[in-house]
Amino acid sequence: QQQVKQSPQSLIVQKGGISIINCAYENTAFDYFPWYQQFPGKGPALLIAIRPDVSEKKEGRFTISFNKSAKQFSLHIMDSQPGDSATYFCAAGRGATNKLIFGTGTLLAVQP
Amino acid sequence: NAGVTQTPKFRILKIGQSMTLQCTQDMNHNYMYWYRQDPGMGLKLIYYSVGAGITDKGEVPNGYNVSRSTTEDFPLRLELAAPSQTSVYFCASSSRTSGSTDTQYFGPGTRLTVL
């Protein structure tokens, strides 16, 4: 019930292409769904986040699509660039403490 | 602002030794968290705090202890180090406000090896 399942484990995309990472959750009490970006040797940093009252949120080249009935959400990176090469984590949180349950991560490599 | 700072960056411990991982934030955040990151496993919550004097367990608290005597500091204590505690440890903080997306800001991490 507390798991967040993330796929794929790794992804190779050509420069200019679209990167898509998917996550699924089981607990319908989750009310906050962030995506974090992590570069080697660094801590994760928030990329974009969504709440379940909207189905899509876009910030620049990054878009979250959220499907409440399917309990799934995904990250789309448009016009992927080599600088986007990093590990991406989805997460889900709920309640006053907003404790986050993280997915297992996706290693993205954007080839020039 | 320095954000969230963690010390040390690296540490090697022998089995049975103890140590404290330090975490300090200068953003006046009330919420603080400790996570561990293992390869292929994502981040797992160890302990969290909603304010000075208040702490609670996360998903994987066994073998760890925390305290929160001030808003700024949230140290993580390992009492009897075991090889299973070899990991990268991240501290994070957030300012919980109603109706907002609650960004957790992460520190740079401490890489711990127990031999």
PDB file of C-alpha atoms in Angstrom:
ATOM      1  CA  GLN A   1       0.000   0.000   0.000  1.00  0.00           C
ATOM      2  CA  GLN A   2       2.927   2.328   0.661  1.00  0.00           C
ATOM      3  CA  GLN A   3       4.917   1.449  -2.456  1.00  0.00           C
ATOM      4  CA  VAL A   4       5.569   3.662  -5.416  1.00  0.00           C
ATOM      5  CA  LYS A   5       6.600   1.675  -8.486  1.00  0.00           C
ATOM      6  CA  GLN A   6       8.771   3.436 -11.056  1.00  0.00           C
ATOM      7  CA  SER A   7       9.751   2.417 -14.580  1.00  0.00           C
ATOM      8  CA  PRO A   8      11.902   2.124 -16.551  1.00  0.00           C
ATOM      9  CA  GLN A   9      15.028   1.556 -14.476  1.00  0.00           C
ATOM     10  CA  SER A  10      17.137   3.198 -17.176  1.00  0.00           C
ATOM     11  CA  LEU A  11      16.438   5.159 -20.332  1.00  0.00           C
ATOM     12  CA  ILE A  12      18.526   6.286 -23.291  1.00  0.00           C
ATOM     13  CA  VAL A  13      17.149   9.116 -25.429  1.00  0.00           C
ATOM     14  CA  GLN A  14      18.598  11.040 -28.327  1.00  0.00           C
ATOM     15  CA  LYS A  15      19.067  14.789 -28.010  1.00  0.00           C
ATOM     16  CA  GLY A  16      15.817  16.531 -28.907  1.00  0.00           C
ATOM     17  CA  GLY A  17      13.701  13.497 -28.137  1.00  0.00           C
ATOM     18  CA  ILE A  18      11.020  12.976 -25.496  1.00  0.00           C
ATOM     19  CA  SER A  19      11.871  11.193 -22.243  1.00  0.00           C
ATOM     20  CA  ILE A  20       8.975   9.516 -20.436  1.00  0.00           C
ATOM     21  CA  ILE A  21       9.175   8.028 -16.933  1.00  0.00           C
ATOM     22  CA  ASN A  22       6.210   6.356 -15.284  1.00  0.00           C
ATOM     23  CA  CYS A  23       5.140   5.801 -11.692  1.00  0.00           C
ATOM     24  CA  ALA A  24       2.248   3.984 -10.063  1.00  0.00           C
ATOM     25  CA  TYR A  25       0.962   4.072  -6.505  1.00  0.00           C
ATOM     26  CA  GLU A  26      -1.597   2.139  -4.486  1.00  0.00           C
ATOM     27  CA  ASN A  27      -2.523   4.299  -1.511  1.00  0.00           C
ATOM     28  CA  THR A  28      -5.297   6.712  -2.500  1.00  0.00           C
ATOM     29  CA  ALA A  29      -4.508   8.842   0.563  1.00  0.00           C
ATOM     30  CA  PHE A  30      -1.429  10.270  -1.180  1.00  0.00           C
ATOM     31  CA  ASP A  31      -2.046  13.917  -2.059  1.00  0.00           C
ATOM     32  CA  TYR A  32       1.323  15.203  -3.252  1.00  0.00           C
ATOM     33  CA  PHE A  33       3.395  13.814  -6.137  1.00  0.00           C
ATOM     34  CA  PRO A  34       6.831  15.366  -6.726  1.00  0.00           C
ATOM     35  CA  TRP A  35       9.588  14.482  -9.143  1.00  0.00           C
ATOM     36  CA  TYR A  36      13.187  14.896  -8.025  1.00  0.00           C
ATOM     37  CA  GLN A  37      16.312  15.161 -10.181  1.00  0.00           C
ATOM     38  CA  GLN A  38      19.660  13.950  -8.870  1.00  0.00           C
ATOM     39  CA  PHE A  39      23.094  14.430 -10.412  1.00  0.00           C
ATOM     40  CA  PRO A  40      26.010  12.173  -9.394  1.00  0.00           C
ATOM     41  CA  GLY A  41      27.427  13.102  -6.003  1.00  0.00           C
ATOM     42  CA  LYS A  42      24.620  15.565  -5.255  1.00  0.00           C
ATOM     43  CA  GLY A  43      21.435  15.539  -3.240  1.00  0.00           C
ATOM     44  CA  PRO A  44      18.062  15.263  -4.994  1.00  0.00           C
ATOM     45  CA  ALA A  45      16.438  18.543  -6.048  1.00  0.00           C
ATOM     46  CA  LEU A  46      12.759  19.153  -6.702  1.00  0.00           C
ATOM     47  CA  LEU A  47      12.001  19.350 -10.412  1.00  0.00           C
ATOM     48  CA  ILE A  48       8.215  19.632 -10.517  1.00  0.00           C
ATOM     49  CA  ALA A  49       5.282  18.521  -8.366  1.00  0.00           C
ATOM     50  CA  ILE A  50       1.528  18.049  -8.695  1.00  0.00           C
ATOM     51  CA  ARG A  51      -1.512  17.558  -6.491  1.00  0.00           C
ATOM     52  CA  PRO A  52      -4.359  15.211  -7.530  1.00  0.00           C
ATOM     53  CA  ASP A  53      -6.866  17.988  -8.219  1.00  0.00           C
ATOM     54  CA  VAL A  54      -5.262  18.628 -11.636  1.00  0.00           C
ATOM     55  CA  SER A  55      -4.426  16.201 -14.442  1.00  0.00           C
ATOM     56  CA  GLU A  56      -1.389  17.974 -15.858  1.00  0.00           C
ATOM     57  CA  LYS A  57       1.241  20.478 -14.846  1.00  0.00           C
ATOM     58  CA  LYS A  58       3.850  21.977 -17.126  1.00  0.00           C
ATOM     59  CA  GLU A  59       6.996  23.886 -16.261  1.00  0.00           C
ATOM     60  CA  GLY A  60       9.172  24.672 -19.252  1.00  0.00           C
ATOM     61  CA  ARG A  61      10.198  21.406 -20.920  1.00  0.00           C
ATOM     62  CA  PHE A  62       8.942  19.299 -17.986  1.00  0.00           C
ATOM     63  CA  THR A  63       5.360  18.050 -17.707  1.00  0.00           C
ATOM     64  CA  ILE A  64       3.657  15.831 -15.140  1.00  0.00           C
ATOM     65  CA  SER A  65       0.627  13.889 -16.349  1.00  0.00           C
ATOM     66  CA  PHE A  66      -1.581  12.563 -13.564  1.00  0.00           C
ATOM     67  CA  ASN A  67      -4.271   9.885 -13.880  1.00  0.00           C
ATOM     68  CA  LYS A  68      -6.129   9.639 -10.579  1.00  0.00           C
ATOM     69  CA  SER A  69      -8.398   6.748 -11.573  1.00  0.00           C
ATOM     70  CA  ALA A  70      -5.458   4.635 -12.741  1.00  0.00           C
ATOM     71  CA  LYS A  71      -3.294   5.754  -9.796  1.00  0.00           C
ATOM     72  CA  GLN A  72      -0.477   6.612 -12.170  1.00  0.00           C
ATOM     73  CA  PHE A  73       1.609   9.660 -12.950  1.00  0.00           C
ATOM     74  CA  SER A  74       4.392  10.307 -15.386  1.00  0.00           C
ATOM     75  CA  LEU A  75       7.149  12.777 -16.181  1.00  0.00           C
ATOM     76  CA  HIS A  76       7.645  13.948 -19.733  1.00  0.00           C
ATOM     77  CA  ILE A  77      10.825  15.776 -20.714  1.00  0.00           C
ATOM     78  CA  MET A  78      10.413  17.464 -24.071  1.00  0.00           C
ATOM     79  CA  ASP A  79      13.393  18.337 -26.299  1.00  0.00           C
ATOM     80  CA  SER A  80      15.695  16.322 -24.036  1.00  0.00           C
ATOM     81  CA  GLN A  81      19.210  17.723 -23.671  1.00  0.00           C
ATOM     82  CA  PRO A  82      22.506  16.108 -22.569  1.00  0.00           C
ATOM     83  CA  GLY A  83      22.333  18.300 -19.459  1.00  0.00           C
ATOM     84  CA  ASP A  84      19.155  16.428 -18.476  1.00  0.00           C
ATOM     85  CA  SER A  85      21.216  13.261 -17.988  1.00  0.00           C
ATOM     86  CA  ALA A  86      20.609  12.392 -14.327  1.00  0.00           C
ATOM     87  CA  THR A  87      18.638  10.061 -12.083  1.00  0.00           C
ATOM     88  CA  TYR A  88      14.972  10.911 -11.685  1.00  0.00           C
ATOM     89  CA  PHE A  89      12.854   9.871  -8.722  1.00  0.00           C
ATOM     90  CA  CYS A  90       9.113  10.039  -8.384  1.00  0.00           C
ATOM     91  CA  ALA A  91       7.615  10.205  -4.923  1.00  0.00           C
ATOM     92  CA  ALA A  92       4.281  10.366  -3.138  1.00  0.00           C
ATOM     93  CA  GLY A  93       3.413  12.095   0.105  1.00  0.00           C
ATOM     94  CA  ARG A  94       0.410  12.726   2.298  1.00  0.00           C
ATOM     95  CA  GLY A  95      -0.817  14.347   5.433  1.00  0.00           C
ATOM     96  CA  ALA A  96       0.551  17.064   7.637  1.00  0.00           C
ATOM     97  CA  THR A  97       4.042  15.601   7.881  1.00  0.00           C
ATOM     98  CA  ASN A  98       4.326  15.065   4.089  1.00  0.00           C
ATOM     99  CA  LYS A  99       6.553  12.035   4.530  1.00  0.00           C
ATOM    100  CA  LEU A 100       7.659  10.976   1.053  1.00  0.00           C
ATOM    101  CA  ILE A 101       7.697   7.452  -0.372  1.00  0.00           C
ATOM    102  CA  PHE A 102      10.165   7.358  -3.241  1.00  0.00           C
ATOM    103  CA  GLY A 103      10.274   5.238  -6.366  1.00  0.00           C
ATOM    104  CA  THR A 104      13.450   3.327  -7.150  1.00  0.00           C
ATOM    105  CA  GLY A 105      14.734   5.845  -9.675  1.00  0.00           C
ATOM    106  CA  THR A 106      15.350   6.072 -13.426  1.00  0.00           C
ATOM    107  CA  LEU A 107      18.797   6.719 -14.831  1.00  0.00           C
ATOM    108  CA  LEU A 108      18.361   8.917 -17.909  1.00  0.00           C
ATOM    109  CA  ALA A 109      21.114   9.314 -20.486  1.00  0.00           C
ATOM    110  CA  VAL A 110      20.572  11.816 -23.285  1.00  0.00           C
ATOM    111  CA  GLN A 111      22.937  11.171 -26.158  1.00  0.00           C
ATOM    112  CA  PRO A 112      24.183  14.152 -28.193  1.00  0.00           C
TER     113      PRO A 112
ATOM    114  CA  ASN B   1      21.664  31.108   2.623  1.00  0.00           C
ATOM    115  CA  ALA B   2      23.654  27.884   2.717  1.00  0.00           C
ATOM    116  CA  GLY B   3      20.465  25.782   2.707  1.00  0.00           C
ATOM    117  CA  VAL B   4      20.958  22.297   4.165  1.00  0.00           C
ATOM    118  CA  THR B   5      24.501  21.378   5.147  1.00  0.00           C
ATOM    119  CA  GLN B   6      25.746  17.943   6.180  1.00  0.00           C
ATOM    120  CA  THR B   7      28.983  16.799   7.768  1.00  0.00           C
ATOM    121  CA  PRO B   8      31.065  14.773   7.224  1.00  0.00           C
ATOM    122  CA  LYS B   9      30.978  14.164   3.451  1.00  0.00           C
ATOM    123  CA  PHE B  10      32.617  10.759   3.772  1.00  0.00           C
ATOM    124  CA  ARG B  11      33.278   8.400   6.662  1.00  0.00           C
ATOM    125  CA  ILE B  12      34.542   4.874   7.128  1.00  0.00           C
ATOM    126  CA  LEU B  13      33.525   3.083  10.325  1.00  0.00           C
ATOM    127  CA  LYS B  14      34.452  -0.252  11.781  1.00  0.00           C
ATOM    128  CA  ILE B  15      31.697  -2.637  12.857  1.00  0.00           C
ATOM    129  CA  GLY B  16      30.457  -1.692  16.326  1.00  0.00           C
ATOM    130  CA  GLN B  17      31.691   1.887  16.257  1.00  0.00           C
ATOM    131  CA  SER B  18      29.372   4.832  16.801  1.00  0.00           C
ATOM    132  CA  MET B  19      29.069   8.161  15.058  1.00  0.00           C
ATOM    133  CA  THR B  20      26.813  11.162  14.577  1.00  0.00           C
ATOM    134  CA  LEU B  21      25.899  12.565  11.198  1.00  0.00           C
ATOM    135  CA  GLN B  22      25.332  16.287  11.447  1.00  0.00           C
ATOM    136  CA  CYS B  23      22.622  18.235   9.607  1.00  0.00           C
ATOM    137  CA  THR B  24      21.945  21.976   9.804  1.00  0.00           C
ATOM    138  CA  GLN B  25      19.526  24.161   7.880  1.00  0.00           C
ATOM    139  CA  ASP B  26      19.377  27.958   7.838  1.00  0.00           C
ATOM    140  CA  MET B  27      15.941  28.377   6.220  1.00  0.00           C
ATOM    141  CA  ASN B  28      13.976  28.308   9.488  1.00  0.00           C
ATOM    142  CA  HIS B  29      12.134  25.206   8.309  1.00  0.00           C
ATOM    143  CA  ASN B  30      10.082  23.364  10.895  1.00  0.00           C
ATOM    144  CA  TYR B  31      10.172  19.962   9.175  1.00  0.00           C
ATOM    145  CA  MET B  32      13.371  17.948   8.862  1.00  0.00           C
ATOM    146  CA  TYR B  33      13.999  14.434   7.540  1.00  0.00           C
ATOM    147  CA  TRP B  34      16.723  11.804   7.321  1.00  0.00           C
ATOM    148  CA  TYR B  35      16.840   9.421   4.344  1.00  0.00           C
ATOM    149  CA  ARG B  36      19.214   6.694   3.270  1.00  0.00           C
ATOM    150  CA  GLN B  37      19.873   5.912  -0.371  1.00  0.00           C
ATOM    151  CA  ASP B  38      21.006   2.489  -1.491  1.00  0.00           C
ATOM    152  CA  PRO B  39      21.740   1.565  -5.139  1.00  0.00           C
ATOM    153  CA  GLY B  40      18.575   0.671  -7.019  1.00  0.00           C
ATOM    154  CA  MET B  41      16.406   1.210  -3.937  1.00  0.00           C
ATOM    155  CA  GLY B  42      15.521   4.883  -4.037  1.00  0.00           C
ATOM    156  CA  LEU B  43      15.429   6.840  -0.798  1.00  0.00           C
ATOM    157  CA  LYS B  44      14.023   5.438   2.420  1.00  0.00           C
ATOM    158  CA  LEU B  45      12.892   7.639   5.303  1.00  0.00           C
ATOM    159  CA  ILE B  46      14.719   6.889   8.565  1.00  0.00           C
ATOM    160  CA  TYR B  47      13.374   9.535  10.961  1.00  0.00           C
ATOM    161  CA  TYR B  48      11.647  12.860  10.708  1.00  0.00           C
ATOM    162  CA  SER B  49      10.850  15.848  12.912  1.00  0.00           C
ATOM    163  CA  VAL B  50       8.000  18.352  12.764  1.00  0.00           C
ATOM    164  CA  GLY B  51       9.667  20.810  15.117  1.00  0.00           C
ATOM    165  CA  ALA B  52      12.114  21.201  17.971  1.00  0.00           C
ATOM    166  CA  GLY B  53      11.610  18.458  20.537  1.00  0.00           C
ATOM    167  CA  ILE B  54       9.379  16.328  18.289  1.00  0.00           C
ATOM    168  CA  THR B  55      10.687  13.326  16.337  1.00  0.00           C
ATOM    169  CA  ASP B  56       9.146  10.179  14.891  1.00  0.00           C
ATOM    170  CA  LYS B  57      10.151   7.014  13.063  1.00  0.00           C
ATOM    171  CA  GLY B  58      10.078   6.583   9.320  1.00  0.00           C
ATOM    172  CA  GLU B  59      10.252   3.400   7.217  1.00  0.00           C
ATOM    173  CA  VAL B  60      13.677   2.133   8.362  1.00  0.00           C
ATOM    174  CA  PRO B  61      14.494   3.451  11.876  1.00  0.00           C
ATOM    175  CA  ASN B  62      16.232   0.398  13.350  1.00  0.00           C
ATOM    176  CA  GLY B  63      19.845   1.058  14.353  1.00  0.00           C
ATOM    177  CA  TYR B  64      19.448   4.845  14.361  1.00  0.00           C
ATOM    178  CA  ASN B  65      18.483   7.590  16.779  1.00  0.00           C
ATOM    179  CA  VAL B  66      17.758  11.276  16.362  1.00  0.00           C
ATOM    180  CA  SER B  67      17.226  14.386  18.445  1.00  0.00           C
ATOM    181  CA  ARG B  68      15.951  17.869  17.630  1.00  0.00           C
ATOM    182  CA  SER B  69      16.888  20.380  20.297  1.00  0.00           C
ATOM    183  CA  THR B  70      16.846  23.395  17.955  1.00  0.00           C
ATOM    184  CA  THR B  71      15.030  24.357  14.748  1.00  0.00           C
ATOM    185  CA  GLU B  72      18.303  24.383  12.820  1.00  0.00           C
ATOM    186  CA  ASP B  73      19.915  21.064  13.786  1.00  0.00           C
ATOM    187  CA  PHE B  74      18.824  17.460  13.315  1.00  0.00           C
ATOM    188  CA  PRO B  75      21.672  15.015  14.043  1.00  0.00           C
ATOM    189  CA  LEU B  76      21.432  11.295  13.230  1.00  0.00           C
ATOM    190  CA  ARG B  77      23.155   8.883  15.592  1.00  0.00           C
ATOM    191  CA  LEU B  78      24.420   5.387  14.727  1.00  0.00           C
ATOM    192  CA  GLU B  79      25.147   3.532  17.960  1.00  0.00           C
ATOM    193  CA  LEU B  80      26.583   0.189  16.833  1.00  0.00           C
ATOM    194  CA  ALA B  81      27.534   0.401  13.178  1.00  0.00           C
ATOM    195  CA  ALA B  82      26.782  -2.631  11.009  1.00  0.00           C
ATOM    196  CA  PRO B  83      27.702  -3.358   7.356  1.00  0.00           C
ATOM    197  CA  SER B  84      23.987  -3.042   6.480  1.00  0.00           C
ATOM    198  CA  GLN B  85      24.246   0.649   7.359  1.00  0.00           C
ATOM    199  CA  THR B  86      26.670   1.282   4.506  1.00  0.00           C
ATOM    200  CA  SER B  87      24.768   3.842   2.455  1.00  0.00           C
ATOM    201  CA  VAL B  88      24.500   7.470   1.429  1.00  0.00           C
ATOM    202  CA  TYR B  89      22.589   9.516   3.985  1.00  0.00           C
ATOM    203  CA  PHE B  90      20.616  12.613   3.056  1.00  0.00           C
ATOM    204  CA  CYS B  91      19.102  15.202   5.330  1.00  0.00           C
ATOM    205  CA  ALA B  92      16.220  17.334   4.073  1.00  0.00           C
ATOM    206  CA  SER B  93      14.051  20.148   5.357  1.00  0.00           C
ATOM    207  CA  SER B  94      10.763  21.746   4.391  1.00  0.00           C
ATOM    208  CA  SER B  95       8.419  24.439   5.545  1.00  0.00           C
ATOM    209  CA  ARG B  96       4.953  22.963   5.683  1.00  0.00           C
ATOM    210  CA  THR B  97       2.316  25.469   4.641  1.00  0.00           C
ATOM    211  CA  SER B  98      -1.310  24.614   4.071  1.00  0.00           C
ATOM    212  CA  GLY B  99      -2.367  24.283   0.456  1.00  0.00           C
ATOM    213  CA  SER B 100       1.106  24.498  -1.033  1.00  0.00           C
ATOM    214  CA  THR B 101       3.426  22.005  -2.631  1.00  0.00           C
ATOM    215  CA  ASP B 102       5.908  21.318   0.127  1.00  0.00           C
ATOM    216  CA  THR B 103       9.367  21.266  -1.343  1.00  0.00           C
ATOM    217  CA  GLN B 104      11.877  19.209   0.562  1.00  0.00           C
ATOM    218  CA  TYR B 105      15.362  20.687   0.222  1.00  0.00           C
ATOM    219  CA  PHE B 106      18.131  18.116   0.400  1.00  0.00           C
ATOM    220  CA  GLY B 107      21.665  18.403   1.658  1.00  0.00           C
ATOM    221  CA  PRO B 108      24.689  17.087  -0.307  1.00  0.00           C
ATOM    222  CA  GLY B 109      24.768  13.773   1.551  1.00  0.00           C
ATOM    223  CA  THR B 110      27.167  11.760   3.707  1.00  0.00           C
ATOM    224  CA  ARG B 111      28.678   8.605   2.210  1.00  0.00           C
ATOM    225  CA  LEU B 112      29.171   6.066   5.003  1.00  0.00           C
ATOM    226  CA  THR B 113      31.010   2.772   4.702  1.00  0.00           C
ATOM    227  CA  VAL B 114      30.991   0.235   7.533  1.00  0.00           C
ATOM    228  CA  LEU B 115      33.725  -2.403   7.355  1.00  0.00           C
TER     229      LEU B 115
END
